[in-house]
Tab-separated table of C-alpha atoms in Angstrom:
chain	number	residue	atom	x	y	z
A	8	MET	CA	-40.502	-51.639	-28.685
A	9	PHE	CA	-38.003	-49.111	-30.011
A	10	ASP	CA	-36.980	-51.164	-33.052
A	11	LYS	CA	-38.582	-48.678	-35.464
A	12	PHE	CA	-36.689	-45.750	-33.963
A	13	ASN	CA	-35.119	-43.679	-36.701
A	14	ILE	CA	-34.321	-40.001	-36.297
A	15	SER	CA	-34.481	-39.426	-40.065
A	16	ASN	CA	-38.253	-40.105	-39.920
A	17	ILE	CA	-38.632	-36.605	-38.477
A	18	VAL	CA	-36.945	-34.897	-41.424
A	19	GLU	CA	-38.561	-37.125	-44.054
A	20	ASN	CA	-42.046	-36.250	-42.746
A	21	ASP	CA	-41.344	-32.507	-42.434
A	22	GLY	CA	-41.622	-32.928	-38.669
A	23	VAL	CA	-39.255	-30.079	-37.844
A	24	LEU	CA	-40.979	-27.693	-40.232
A	25	ILE	CA	-44.481	-28.526	-38.958
A	26	SER	CA	-43.329	-28.201	-35.343
A	27	ILE	CA	-41.614	-24.845	-35.794
A	28	VAL	CA	-44.419	-23.341	-37.879
A	29	GLY	CA	-47.094	-24.830	-35.599
A	30	TYR	CA	-45.484	-23.559	-32.422
A	31	LEU	CA	-44.912	-20.114	-33.879
A	32	VAL	CA	-48.540	-19.888	-35.018
A	33	VAL	CA	-49.818	-20.892	-31.544
A	34	PHE	CA	-47.516	-18.318	-29.986
A	35	THR	CA	-48.442	-15.592	-32.457
A	36	SER	CA	-52.178	-16.101	-32.100
A	37	LEU	CA	-52.045	-15.873	-28.301
A	38	LEU	CA	-49.633	-12.927	-28.480
A	39	LEU	CA	-52.013	-11.091	-30.831
A	40	LEU	CA	-54.908	-11.822	-28.504
A	41	ALA	CA	-52.895	-10.452	-25.563
A	42	ILE	CA	-52.004	-7.284	-27.518
A	43	ILE	CA	-55.625	-6.701	-28.579
A	44	ILE	CA	-56.865	-7.127	-25.004
A	45	THR	CA	-54.200	-4.728	-23.699
A	46	TYR	CA	-55.062	-2.014	-26.229
A	47	PHE	CA	-58.790	-2.541	-25.783
A	48	GLN	CA	-58.325	-1.959	-22.059
A	49	LYS	CA	-56.289	1.194	-22.770
A	50	ALA	CA	-58.960	2.494	-25.162
A	51	LEU	CA	-61.614	1.957	-22.506
A	52	GLN	CA	-59.515	3.849	-19.959
A	53	THR	CA	-59.018	6.772	-22.339
A	54	GLN	CA	-62.753	6.973	-22.921
A	55	GLN	CA	-63.409	6.813	-19.182
A	56	ARG	CA	-60.787	9.505	-18.540
A	57	LYS	CA	-62.473	11.841	-21.053
A	58	LYS	CA	-65.823	11.255	-19.402
A	59	LEU	CA	-64.396	11.982	-15.936
A	60	LYS	CA	-62.639	15.112	-17.227
A	61	SER	CA	-65.851	16.457	-18.710
A	62	LEU	CA	-67.463	15.960	-15.297
A	63	GLY	CA	-64.523	17.739	-13.657
A	64	HIS	CA	-63.618	14.698	-11.549
A	65	ARG	CA	-60.187	14.643	-9.888
A	66	ALA	CA	-59.694	10.913	-10.621
A	67	ALA	CA	-59.319	11.754	-14.322
A	68	ASP	CA	-55.671	12.705	-13.708
A	69	SER	CA	-54.717	9.554	-11.794
A	70	GLU	CA	-52.298	7.207	-13.560
A	71	ASN	CA	-54.386	4.073	-13.254
A	72	LEU	CA	-58.156	4.234	-13.350
A	73	SER	CA	-58.821	0.587	-12.669
A	74	ILE	CA	-59.197	-0.693	-9.148
A	75	SER	CA	-57.780	-3.961	-7.869
A	76	GLY	CA	-59.981	-6.970	-7.213
A	77	GLU	CA	-59.181	-6.664	-3.500
A	78	VAL	CA	-60.524	-3.088	-3.371
A	79	SER	CA	-63.724	-4.029	-5.189
A	80	ALA	CA	-64.171	-7.016	-2.837
A	81	ALA	CA	-63.793	-4.667	0.142
A	82	ILE	CA	-66.365	-2.223	-1.325
A	83	SER	CA	-68.812	-5.072	-2.029
A	84	THR	CA	-68.433	-6.425	1.514
A	85	ALA	CA	-68.993	-2.957	3.000
A	86	LEU	CA	-72.128	-2.422	0.881
A	87	TYR	CA	-73.446	-5.875	1.738
A	88	LEU	CA	-72.961	-5.321	5.462
A	89	HIS	CA	-74.535	-1.861	5.238
A	90	PHE	CA	-77.672	-3.093	3.497
A	91	GLU	CA	-77.894	-6.168	5.741
A	92	GLU	CA	-78.008	-3.909	8.812
A	93	LYS	CA	-80.686	-1.662	7.353
A	94	HIS	CA	-83.548	-4.170	7.397
A	95	ASP	CA	-86.317	-3.317	9.849
A	96	LEU	CA	-88.248	-6.563	9.782
A	97	GLU	CA	-86.980	-9.468	11.849
A	98	ASN	CA	-87.322	-12.987	10.630
A	99	THR	CA	-90.233	-14.349	12.665
A	100	VAL	CA	-90.088	-18.055	11.902
A	101	LEU	CA	-90.506	-19.610	15.318
A	102	THR	CA	-91.211	-23.221	14.525
A	103	ILE	CA	-89.680	-25.757	12.211
A	104	LYS	CA	-92.172	-27.194	9.772
A	105	ARG	CA	-91.908	-30.932	9.461
A	106	VAL	CA	-91.895	-32.131	5.854
A	107	GLN	CA	-93.795	-35.368	5.332
A	108	ARG	CA	-92.387	-37.744	2.772
A	109	THR	CA	-93.697	-41.155	1.832
A	110	TYR	CA	-91.093	-43.752	2.769
A	111	SER	CA	-89.498	-45.640	-0.067
A	112	PRO	CA	-86.456	-47.905	0.117
A	113	TRP	CA	-85.389	-46.468	-3.253
A	114	SER	CA	-84.716	-43.096	-1.713
A	115	SER	CA	-83.916	-44.158	1.819
A	116	LYS	CA	-81.164	-42.058	3.317
A	117	LEU	CA	-80.062	-44.975	5.475
A	118	TYR	CA	-79.295	-47.168	2.450
A	119	GLY	CA	-77.354	-44.315	0.866
A	120	LEU	CA	-74.961	-43.892	3.789
A	121	ARG	CA	-71.418	-45.115	3.248
A	122	GLU	CA	-70.760	-45.180	6.950
A	123	ILE	CA	-73.434	-46.101	9.483
A	124	PRO	CA	-73.464	-43.530	12.306
A	125	LYS	CA	-71.974	-44.773	15.577
A	126	ARG	CA	-74.434	-44.735	18.452
B	78	MET	CA	-76.070	-80.959	-22.819
B	79	ASP	CA	-75.207	-78.782	-25.827
B	80	GLY	CA	-77.048	-75.904	-24.196
B	81	ILE	CA	-74.982	-76.220	-21.022
B	82	ASN	CA	-71.777	-76.404	-23.053
B	83	GLN	CA	-72.768	-73.300	-24.983
B	84	PHE	CA	-73.648	-71.478	-21.767
B	85	ILE	CA	-70.251	-72.338	-20.261
B	86	HIS	CA	-68.549	-71.309	-23.490
B	87	PHE	CA	-70.263	-67.919	-23.324
B	88	THR	CA	-69.402	-67.117	-19.686
B	89	GLY	CA	-66.733	-64.604	-18.809
B	90	PHE	CA	-64.681	-67.274	-17.042
B	91	ALA	CA	-64.323	-69.341	-20.223
B	92	ASN	CA	-63.089	-66.332	-22.202
B	93	LEU	CA	-60.863	-64.781	-19.557
B	94	THR	CA	-57.308	-64.024	-20.611
B	95	ILE	CA	-54.356	-62.518	-18.736
B	96	GLU	CA	-54.883	-59.267	-20.713
B	97	HIS	CA	-58.420	-58.991	-19.335
B	98	VAL	CA	-57.114	-59.463	-15.791
B	99	ILE	CA	-54.502	-56.729	-16.295
B	100	MET	CA	-57.092	-54.291	-17.634
B	101	LEU	CA	-59.555	-55.112	-14.843
B	102	CYS	CA	-56.798	-54.364	-12.309
B	103	ILE	CA	-56.068	-51.025	-14.055
B	104	GLY	CA	-59.771	-50.157	-13.848
B	105	LEU	CA	-59.772	-50.946	-10.126
B	106	VAL	CA	-56.653	-48.789	-9.619
B	107	PHE	CA	-58.407	-45.867	-11.356
B	108	ILE	CA	-61.436	-46.230	-9.103
B	109	TYR	CA	-59.182	-46.523	-6.035
B	110	LEU	CA	-57.252	-43.363	-6.985
B	111	ALA	CA	-60.515	-41.486	-7.555
B	112	ILE	CA	-62.130	-42.474	-4.254
B	113	LYS	CA	-59.185	-42.791	-1.886
B	114	LYS	CA	-56.818	-40.130	-3.268
B	115	GLU	CA	-59.556	-37.967	-4.856
B	116	TYR	CA	-57.531	-37.590	-8.086
B	117	GLU	CA	-60.065	-36.165	-10.580
B	118	PRO	CA	-62.928	-38.378	-9.303
B	119	LEU	CA	-65.409	-36.965	-11.833
B	120	LEU	CA	-63.262	-38.428	-14.609
B	121	LEU	CA	-61.575	-41.412	-13.038
B	122	VAL	CA	-64.732	-43.045	-11.628
B	123	PRO	CA	-66.527	-43.153	-15.042
B	124	ILE	CA	-63.305	-44.134	-16.851
B	125	GLY	CA	-62.352	-46.753	-14.247
B	126	PHE	CA	-65.825	-48.259	-14.285
B	127	GLY	CA	-65.821	-48.097	-18.086
B	128	ILE	CA	-62.564	-50.101	-18.093
B	129	LEU	CA	-64.273	-52.755	-15.971
B	130	MET	CA	-67.281	-52.804	-18.311
B	131	GLY	CA	-65.124	-52.955	-21.413
B	132	ASN	CA	-63.073	-55.853	-20.119
B	133	ILE	CA	-65.718	-58.313	-19.118
B	134	PRO	CA	-64.696	-61.245	-21.333
B	135	PHE	CA	-67.254	-62.564	-23.833
B	136	VAL	CA	-67.324	-64.303	-27.183
B	137	GLU	CA	-66.773	-61.544	-29.708
B	138	ASN	CA	-68.262	-61.085	-33.171
B	139	VAL	CA	-70.999	-63.713	-32.994
B	140	GLY	CA	-73.799	-61.187	-33.156
B	141	LEU	CA	-74.283	-60.717	-29.413
B	142	GLN	CA	-73.980	-56.938	-29.830
B	143	ILE	CA	-72.466	-56.455	-26.384
B	144	GLY	CA	-69.026	-54.979	-26.811
B	145	LEU	CA	-68.144	-51.405	-27.580
B	146	TYR	CA	-66.550	-52.381	-30.883
B	147	GLU	CA	-69.536	-54.475	-32.040
B	148	GLU	CA	-71.821	-52.618	-34.388
B	149	GLY	CA	-75.333	-52.133	-33.041
B	150	SER	CA	-74.437	-52.497	-29.361
B	151	VAL	CA	-75.570	-49.836	-26.924
B	152	LEU	CA	-71.988	-49.012	-25.987
B	153	ASN	CA	-71.132	-48.711	-29.665
B	154	TYR	CA	-73.894	-46.110	-30.126
B	155	LEU	CA	-72.680	-44.148	-27.102
B	156	TYR	CA	-69.089	-44.385	-28.381
B	157	PHE	CA	-70.239	-42.737	-31.602
B	158	GLY	CA	-69.973	-39.369	-29.849
B	159	VAL	CA	-66.299	-40.059	-29.148
B	160	MET	CA	-65.490	-41.501	-32.573
B	161	LYS	CA	-67.020	-38.576	-34.427
B	162	GLY	CA	-65.657	-35.941	-32.065
B	163	ILE	CA	-69.107	-34.833	-30.830
B	164	TYR	CA	-68.494	-34.926	-27.087
B	165	PRO	CA	-65.335	-32.751	-26.956
B	166	PRO	CA	-67.014	-29.570	-28.310
B	167	LEU	CA	-69.907	-30.090	-25.880
B	168	ILE	CA	-67.412	-30.351	-23.011
B	169	PHE	CA	-65.810	-27.124	-24.265
B	170	LEU	CA	-69.234	-25.455	-24.236
B	171	GLY	CA	-69.573	-26.326	-20.557
B	172	ILE	CA	-66.005	-25.221	-19.791
B	173	GLY	CA	-66.686	-21.888	-21.514
B	174	ALA	CA	-69.847	-21.383	-19.477
B	175	MET	CA	-67.959	-22.125	-16.262
B	176	THR	CA	-64.779	-20.158	-16.924
B	177	ASP	CA	-64.151	-16.683	-15.635
B	178	PHE	CA	-61.518	-15.096	-17.876
B	179	SER	CA	-61.074	-12.084	-15.523
B	180	ALA	CA	-57.599	-13.134	-14.368
B	181	LEU	CA	-56.469	-13.410	-17.975
B	182	LEU	CA	-58.052	-10.104	-18.990
B	183	SER	CA	-56.505	-8.242	-16.074
B	184	ASN	CA	-53.001	-9.424	-16.976
B	185	PRO	CA	-52.945	-10.407	-20.684
B	186	LYS	CA	-49.195	-11.081	-20.789
B	187	LEU	CA	-49.842	-14.275	-18.789
B	188	MET	CA	-51.399	-15.615	-21.985
B	189	LEU	CA	-47.886	-16.225	-23.297
B	190	LEU	CA	-47.309	-18.831	-20.587
B	191	GLY	CA	-50.211	-20.835	-22.018
B	192	ALA	CA	-48.560	-20.612	-25.423
B	193	ALA	CA	-45.113	-21.569	-24.102
B	194	ALA	CA	-46.404	-24.753	-22.485
B	195	GLN	CA	-47.584	-26.033	-25.880
B	196	ILE	CA	-43.948	-26.861	-26.684
B	197	GLY	CA	-44.680	-30.313	-25.240
B	198	ILE	CA	-47.091	-31.018	-28.109
B	199	PHE	CA	-44.591	-30.313	-30.860
B	200	LEU	CA	-41.543	-31.973	-29.266
B	201	THR	CA	-43.549	-35.132	-28.582
B	202	PHE	CA	-44.874	-34.998	-32.136
B	203	MET	CA	-41.278	-35.210	-33.371
B	204	ALA	CA	-40.400	-37.946	-30.852
B	205	ALA	CA	-43.391	-40.026	-31.998
B	206	LEU	CA	-42.317	-39.582	-35.624
B	207	ALA	CA	-38.828	-40.815	-34.765
B	208	LEU	CA	-40.350	-43.856	-33.059
B	209	GLY	CA	-41.985	-44.912	-36.300
B	210	PHE	CA	-45.564	-43.679	-35.877
B	211	THR	CA	-47.208	-42.245	-38.983
B	212	ILE	CA	-47.347	-38.460	-39.152
B	213	GLU	CA	-51.093	-38.400	-38.328
B	214	GLN	CA	-50.609	-40.750	-35.371
B	215	ALA	CA	-47.639	-38.672	-34.158
B	216	ALA	CA	-49.748	-35.504	-34.192
B	217	ALA	CA	-52.543	-37.194	-32.242
B	218	ILE	CA	-50.030	-38.513	-29.672
B	219	GLY	CA	-48.306	-35.125	-29.361
B	220	ILE	CA	-51.533	-33.398	-28.370
B	221	ILE	CA	-51.519	-35.370	-25.087
B	222	GLY	CA	-48.936	-32.756	-24.025
B	223	GLY	CA	-51.703	-30.169	-24.185
B	224	ALA	CA	-53.115	-32.007	-21.142
B	225	ASP	CA	-56.569	-31.462	-22.511
B	226	GLY	CA	-58.633	-34.637	-22.742
B	227	PRO	CA	-61.373	-33.279	-25.055
B	228	THR	CA	-58.803	-31.775	-27.454
B	229	ALA	CA	-56.831	-35.042	-27.522
B	230	ILE	CA	-59.999	-37.013	-28.292
B	231	PHE	CA	-61.099	-34.514	-30.931
B	232	LEU	CA	-57.791	-34.570	-32.795
B	233	SER	CA	-57.234	-38.315	-32.596
B	234	SER	CA	-60.800	-38.970	-33.802
B	235	LYS	CA	-59.924	-36.965	-36.913
B	236	LEU	CA	-56.322	-38.048	-37.510
B	237	ALA	CA	-55.766	-41.434	-35.876
B	238	PRO	CA	-59.037	-43.074	-34.819
B	239	GLU	CA	-57.224	-46.407	-34.373
B	240	LEU	CA	-55.294	-44.919	-31.408
B	241	LEU	CA	-58.219	-43.055	-29.886
B	242	GLY	CA	-58.686	-45.322	-26.845
B	243	ALA	CA	-55.033	-45.278	-25.836
B	244	ILE	CA	-54.651	-41.533	-26.404
B	245	ALA	CA	-57.810	-40.674	-24.486
B	246	ILE	CA	-56.868	-42.861	-21.540
B	247	ALA	CA	-53.317	-41.470	-21.504
B	248	ALA	CA	-54.545	-37.851	-21.687
B	249	TYR	CA	-57.099	-38.283	-18.904
B	250	SER	CA	-54.711	-40.316	-16.742
B	251	TYR	CA	-52.067	-37.624	-16.860
B	252	MET	CA	-54.684	-34.920	-16.242
B	253	ALA	CA	-55.710	-36.816	-13.110
B	254	LEU	CA	-52.081	-37.260	-12.091
B	255	VAL	CA	-51.250	-33.529	-12.317
B	256	PRO	CA	-50.710	-33.348	-8.504
B	257	VAL	CA	-48.143	-36.151	-8.801
B	258	ILE	CA	-46.337	-35.201	-12.040
B	259	GLN	CA	-46.022	-31.424	-11.813
B	260	PRO	CA	-44.667	-30.581	-8.301
B	261	PRO	CA	-41.263	-32.325	-8.704
B	262	ILE	CA	-40.674	-30.627	-12.083
B	263	ILE	CA	-41.672	-27.211	-10.702
B	264	LYS	CA	-39.410	-27.622	-7.666
B	265	LEU	CA	-36.531	-28.806	-9.822
B	266	LEU	CA	-36.691	-25.736	-12.062
B	267	THR	CA	-37.312	-23.018	-9.470
B	268	SER	CA	-35.475	-21.727	-6.412
B	269	LYS	CA	-37.154	-21.190	-3.042
B	270	GLU	CA	-36.960	-17.400	-3.513
B	271	GLU	CA	-38.683	-17.670	-6.895
B	272	ARG	CA	-41.455	-19.829	-5.434
B	273	GLN	CA	-42.072	-17.164	-2.785
B	274	ILE	CA	-42.556	-14.291	-5.235
B	275	LYS	CA	-45.816	-12.488	-4.528
B	276	MET	CA	-47.635	-11.122	-7.545
B	277	LYS	CA	-49.723	-7.966	-7.790
B	278	PRO	CA	-53.417	-8.661	-7.144
B	279	PRO	CA	-55.394	-8.709	-10.428
B	280	ARG	CA	-57.406	-5.572	-11.234
B	281	ALA	CA	-61.195	-5.626	-11.465
B	282	VAL	CA	-62.298	-6.252	-15.066
B	283	THR	CA	-65.238	-4.378	-16.584
B	284	LYS	CA	-68.327	-6.156	-17.899
B	285	LEU	CA	-67.675	-4.782	-21.374
B	286	GLU	CA	-64.206	-6.361	-21.433
B	287	LYS	CA	-65.614	-9.694	-20.317
B	288	MET	CA	-68.360	-9.607	-22.965
B	289	SER	CA	-65.992	-8.593	-25.741
B	290	PHE	CA	-63.437	-11.315	-25.026
B	291	PRO	CA	-65.415	-14.287	-26.431
B	292	ILE	CA	-66.107	-12.378	-29.660
B	293	VAL	CA	-62.549	-11.112	-30.151
B	294	GLY	CA	-61.114	-14.471	-29.094
B	295	LEU	CA	-63.336	-16.431	-31.478
B	296	LEU	CA	-62.649	-14.202	-34.465
B	297	LEU	CA	-58.899	-14.058	-33.966
B	298	THR	CA	-58.117	-17.666	-33.064
B	299	THR	CA	-60.434	-19.351	-35.554
B	300	PHE	CA	-59.355	-17.115	-38.424
B	301	ILE	CA	-55.788	-18.271	-37.728
B	302	SER	CA	-56.693	-21.883	-37.021
B	303	PRO	CA	-60.118	-22.780	-38.499
B	304	GLY	CA	-59.566	-26.453	-37.608
B	305	ALA	CA	-60.118	-25.509	-33.983
B	306	LEU	CA	-63.552	-24.004	-34.724
B	307	PRO	CA	-65.658	-26.803	-33.177
B	308	LEU	CA	-63.675	-26.555	-29.945
B	309	LEU	CA	-62.979	-22.830	-29.683
B	310	GLY	CA	-66.367	-21.871	-31.139
B	311	MET	CA	-68.133	-23.808	-28.405
B	312	LEU	CA	-65.724	-22.566	-25.711
B	313	PHE	CA	-66.289	-18.911	-26.558
B	314	PHE	CA	-70.021	-19.452	-27.136
B	315	GLY	CA	-70.307	-20.951	-23.635
B	316	ASN	CA	-68.416	-17.976	-22.239
B	317	MET	CA	-70.684	-15.553	-24.137
B	318	LEU	CA	-73.721	-17.225	-22.551
B	319	LYS	CA	-72.143	-16.650	-19.143
B	320	GLU	CA	-70.921	-13.105	-19.616
B	321	SER	CA	-73.838	-11.688	-21.610
B	322	GLY	CA	-75.873	-11.740	-18.412
B	323	VAL	CA	-79.137	-12.296	-20.281
B	324	THR	CA	-78.871	-16.051	-20.887
B	325	LYS	CA	-78.367	-17.283	-17.358
B	326	ARG	CA	-80.581	-20.332	-17.884
B	327	LEU	CA	-78.626	-21.453	-20.941
B	328	ALA	CA	-75.297	-20.820	-19.225
B	329	ASP	CA	-76.434	-22.802	-16.185
B	330	THR	CA	-77.534	-25.715	-18.365
B	331	ALA	CA	-74.242	-25.741	-20.284
B	332	ALA	CA	-72.166	-25.424	-17.114
B	333	LYS	CA	-73.999	-28.013	-15.050
B	334	PRO	CA	-76.389	-30.663	-16.474
B	335	LEU	CA	-75.025	-30.718	-20.028
B	336	ILE	CA	-71.354	-31.019	-19.127
B	337	ASP	CA	-72.203	-33.612	-16.471
B	338	ILE	CA	-74.138	-35.769	-18.946
B	339	VAL	CA	-71.400	-35.550	-21.570
B	340	THR	CA	-68.696	-36.280	-18.964
B	341	ILE	CA	-70.548	-39.424	-17.908
B	342	LEU	CA	-70.921	-40.646	-21.499
B	343	LEU	CA	-67.397	-39.664	-22.491
B	344	GLY	CA	-65.720	-41.146	-19.415
B	345	LEU	CA	-67.640	-44.400	-19.519
B	346	THR	CA	-67.183	-45.039	-23.231
B	347	VAL	CA	-63.516	-44.012	-23.273
B	348	GLY	CA	-62.974	-46.422	-20.382
B	349	ALA	CA	-64.888	-49.179	-22.146
B	350	SER	CA	-62.853	-48.601	-25.304
B	351	THR	CA	-59.854	-50.167	-23.571
B	352	GLN	CA	-61.091	-53.665	-24.406
B	353	ALA	CA	-58.019	-55.851	-23.744
B	354	THR	CA	-58.165	-57.550	-27.136
B	355	GLN	CA	-57.865	-54.179	-28.885
B	356	PHE	CA	-56.021	-52.075	-26.343
B	357	LEU	CA	-53.075	-53.942	-24.842
B	358	THR	CA	-50.491	-53.505	-27.554
B	359	GLN	CA	-46.915	-52.249	-27.703
B	360	GLU	CA	-48.237	-49.097	-29.361
B	361	SER	CA	-50.460	-48.289	-26.373
B	362	ILE	CA	-47.529	-48.635	-23.978
B	363	LEU	CA	-45.418	-46.345	-26.191
B	364	ILE	CA	-48.263	-43.813	-26.262
B	365	PHE	CA	-48.330	-43.822	-22.460
B	366	VAL	CA	-44.571	-43.246	-22.287
B	367	LEU	CA	-44.706	-40.458	-24.896
B	368	GLY	CA	-47.705	-38.890	-23.169
B	369	ALA	CA	-45.831	-38.717	-19.856
B	370	ILE	CA	-42.795	-37.151	-21.561
B	371	SER	CA	-45.025	-34.688	-23.385
B	372	PHE	CA	-46.694	-33.625	-20.169
B	373	MET	CA	-43.386	-33.120	-18.389
B	374	ILE	CA	-41.931	-31.068	-21.261
B	375	ALA	CA	-45.068	-28.903	-21.333
B	376	THR	CA	-44.801	-28.233	-17.599
B	377	ALA	CA	-41.103	-27.414	-17.864
B	378	GLY	CA	-41.746	-25.202	-20.916
B	379	GLY	CA	-44.249	-23.064	-19.019
B	380	VAL	CA	-42.046	-22.684	-15.924
B	381	LEU	CA	-38.911	-21.839	-17.923
B	382	PHE	CA	-40.772	-19.287	-20.043
B	383	ALA	CA	-42.069	-17.571	-16.887
B	384	LYS	CA	-38.454	-17.313	-15.688
B	385	PHE	CA	-37.490	-15.928	-19.094
B	386	MET	CA	-40.237	-13.293	-18.892
B	387	ASN	CA	-38.973	-12.272	-15.436
B	388	LEU	CA	-35.699	-11.182	-17.040
B	389	PHE	CA	-37.596	-8.350	-18.747
B	390	LEU	CA	-40.037	-7.404	-15.987
B	391	LYS	CA	-39.588	-4.703	-13.351
B	392	LYS	CA	-39.087	-5.758	-9.730
B	393	GLY	CA	-42.668	-5.231	-8.579
B	394	ASP	CA	-44.123	-6.882	-11.680
B	395	LYS	CA	-42.168	-10.161	-11.520
B	396	LEU	CA	-44.064	-13.399	-12.041
B	397	ASN	CA	-43.964	-16.353	-9.721
B	398	PRO	CA	-42.510	-18.858	-12.212
B	399	MET	CA	-44.605	-21.682	-10.773
B	400	ILE	CA	-47.669	-20.288	-12.561
B	401	GLY	CA	-46.012	-21.217	-15.878
B	402	ALA	CA	-46.744	-24.858	-15.051
B	403	ALA	CA	-50.459	-24.049	-15.193
B	404	GLY	CA	-50.082	-23.347	-18.917
B	405	VAL	CA	-50.639	-27.048	-19.616
B	406	SER	CA	-54.405	-26.436	-19.621
B	407	ALA	CA	-55.530	-29.201	-17.256
B	408	VAL	CA	-58.239	-26.888	-15.906
B	409	PRO	CA	-58.346	-26.200	-12.999
B	410	ASP	CA	-56.078	-28.877	-11.539
B	411	SER	CA	-52.728	-27.464	-12.545
B	412	ALA	CA	-53.726	-24.013	-11.235
B	413	ARG	CA	-54.755	-25.669	-7.981
B	414	VAL	CA	-51.436	-27.517	-7.764
B	415	VAL	CA	-49.529	-24.240	-8.246
B	416	HIS	CA	-51.697	-22.568	-5.598
B	417	THR	CA	-51.031	-25.379	-3.110
B	418	LEU	CA	-47.285	-25.261	-3.770
B	419	GLY	CA	-47.350	-21.486	-3.308
B	420	LEU	CA	-49.122	-21.827	0.040
B	421	ALA	CA	-46.622	-24.465	1.148
B	422	GLU	CA	-43.777	-21.976	0.559
B	423	ASP	CA	-45.576	-18.968	2.014
B	424	PRO	CA	-49.017	-19.356	3.662
B	425	SER	CA	-49.958	-15.790	2.658
B	426	ASN	CA	-49.181	-16.217	-1.052
B	427	TYR	CA	-52.401	-16.903	-2.985
B	428	LEU	CA	-51.559	-17.832	-6.557
B	429	LEU	CA	-54.834	-19.385	-7.709
B	430	MET	CA	-56.179	-16.377	-9.624
B	431	HIS	CA	-52.783	-15.730	-11.218
B	432	ALA	CA	-52.391	-19.385	-12.219
B	433	MET	CA	-55.885	-19.492	-13.727
B	434	ALA	CA	-54.764	-17.054	-16.437
B	435	PRO	CA	-52.151	-19.318	-18.080
B	436	ASN	CA	-54.415	-22.266	-17.348
B	437	VAL	CA	-57.312	-20.973	-19.475
B	438	SER	CA	-54.981	-19.623	-22.130
B	439	GLY	CA	-53.471	-23.128	-22.253
B	440	VAL	CA	-56.934	-24.436	-23.161
B	441	ILE	CA	-57.095	-21.948	-26.038
B	442	GLY	CA	-53.468	-22.678	-27.011
B	443	SER	CA	-53.876	-26.454	-27.158
B	444	ALA	CA	-57.074	-26.117	-29.219
B	445	VAL	CA	-55.276	-23.767	-31.630
B	446	ALA	CA	-52.395	-26.281	-31.845
B	447	ALA	CA	-54.886	-29.069	-32.616
B	448	GLY	CA	-56.423	-26.929	-35.357
B	449	ILE	CA	-52.995	-26.208	-36.848
B	450	LEU	CA	-52.041	-29.902	-36.874
B	451	MET	CA	-55.375	-30.699	-38.541
B	452	GLY	CA	-54.716	-27.984	-41.103
B	453	PHE	CA	-51.336	-29.556	-41.888
B	454	LEU	CA	-52.324	-33.190	-41.888
B	455	LEU	CA	-56.007	-33.738	-42.650
B	456	LYS	CA	-56.259	-35.233	-46.104
B	457	VAL	CA	-58.979	-33.222	-47.819
B	458	PHE	CA	-57.599	-32.795	-51.311
């Protein structure tokens, strides 16, 4: 299986060159993307800071304007609970409507079960 | 009597060889792993069943038009999407429409872990060259280390179509075996204290940032590596559909029915392409060995680079080096593996969101690597 093994094949086919250049290009492209995203985020923060300053908001002077995902999850949960409690109409469904379906062995639930329920 | 003889001659039993039996057993193992162990069932069930379908013995090349490699057969038509690299970009469209890049956008430096893990591709490329594969075949084999099935299929369909079946099966097998392959390597390269490092929770990302990312990402990566355009173009387009907020129907279609249909066709035909008469060769076995090595190097590369980054980071900003392993781009399995390992070390340490960042950047990185290899090796002039 390894009879064709020959380390010089790598050099003869420019394997080292392709690998080094290829890896560096992959690295550079993702590094550039990371740098652009970082500066884009900073630019957005600067713009937001200016806006807050013009409104005279105290938060404009804070070091980091962004909030963590945990804080926004907590705010969303609080808002959800608040609005859920505000409804004034109770759900008045008192009965369960039976849905009629024509029986067909092609869509029978029983035939689709992998384990027959124990009685 | 002649009719009976012909009928017997055409049955599977008359044409059965030991190679068919081996492949049928492999197909059954795939199905077993998918159902019993739940290793990537959405991939392994279609592939496993495809292996069974592709290895039913029959008399080949007499105009029956049954087999995947026989022109005019139904399976051959469905396989067209694999051979011409049509299915992989459609899978990327669905992945783009499903992926939330927030974790990556909130901590862009994690993108480097996705780049670091691509070392597996290039080291395996050199190993395959040394083993006597042609340069195009070596590149197609190396990409298995990206742990990205669609990318592996896309590149091998362009550079080494003769190895497509083996490469696709190897790539998908190792993707499914992420929970088995990665944990020992991660544990070997990290200390208990490192595995317990808690990372800062990611910040909330604005809608504008999310919408801009697919545009910036597309322009930057495809200008550097135009060969990756079919993959990255579709990935970022899918993400644009999701994040724009005005094309919910299209995003839903790409993320659900479309990707499901393509996965079925891709899995089944890739499985069926392992027809014993064409598949069981020494080359295929070597590809499997190289693929495993590639995957392990990629995992180790990501983990070691995370440790390297920690040397330059302040105490509160340190990375849990396990998330480097997620740079191999098997989305979302490797991130899930890292998360599970993190919970095993400390039940209050949730690493999933952090691991998703290198995981999605690994997808971008492996597609860029595929584009670069195409740029080097595709004979166009």
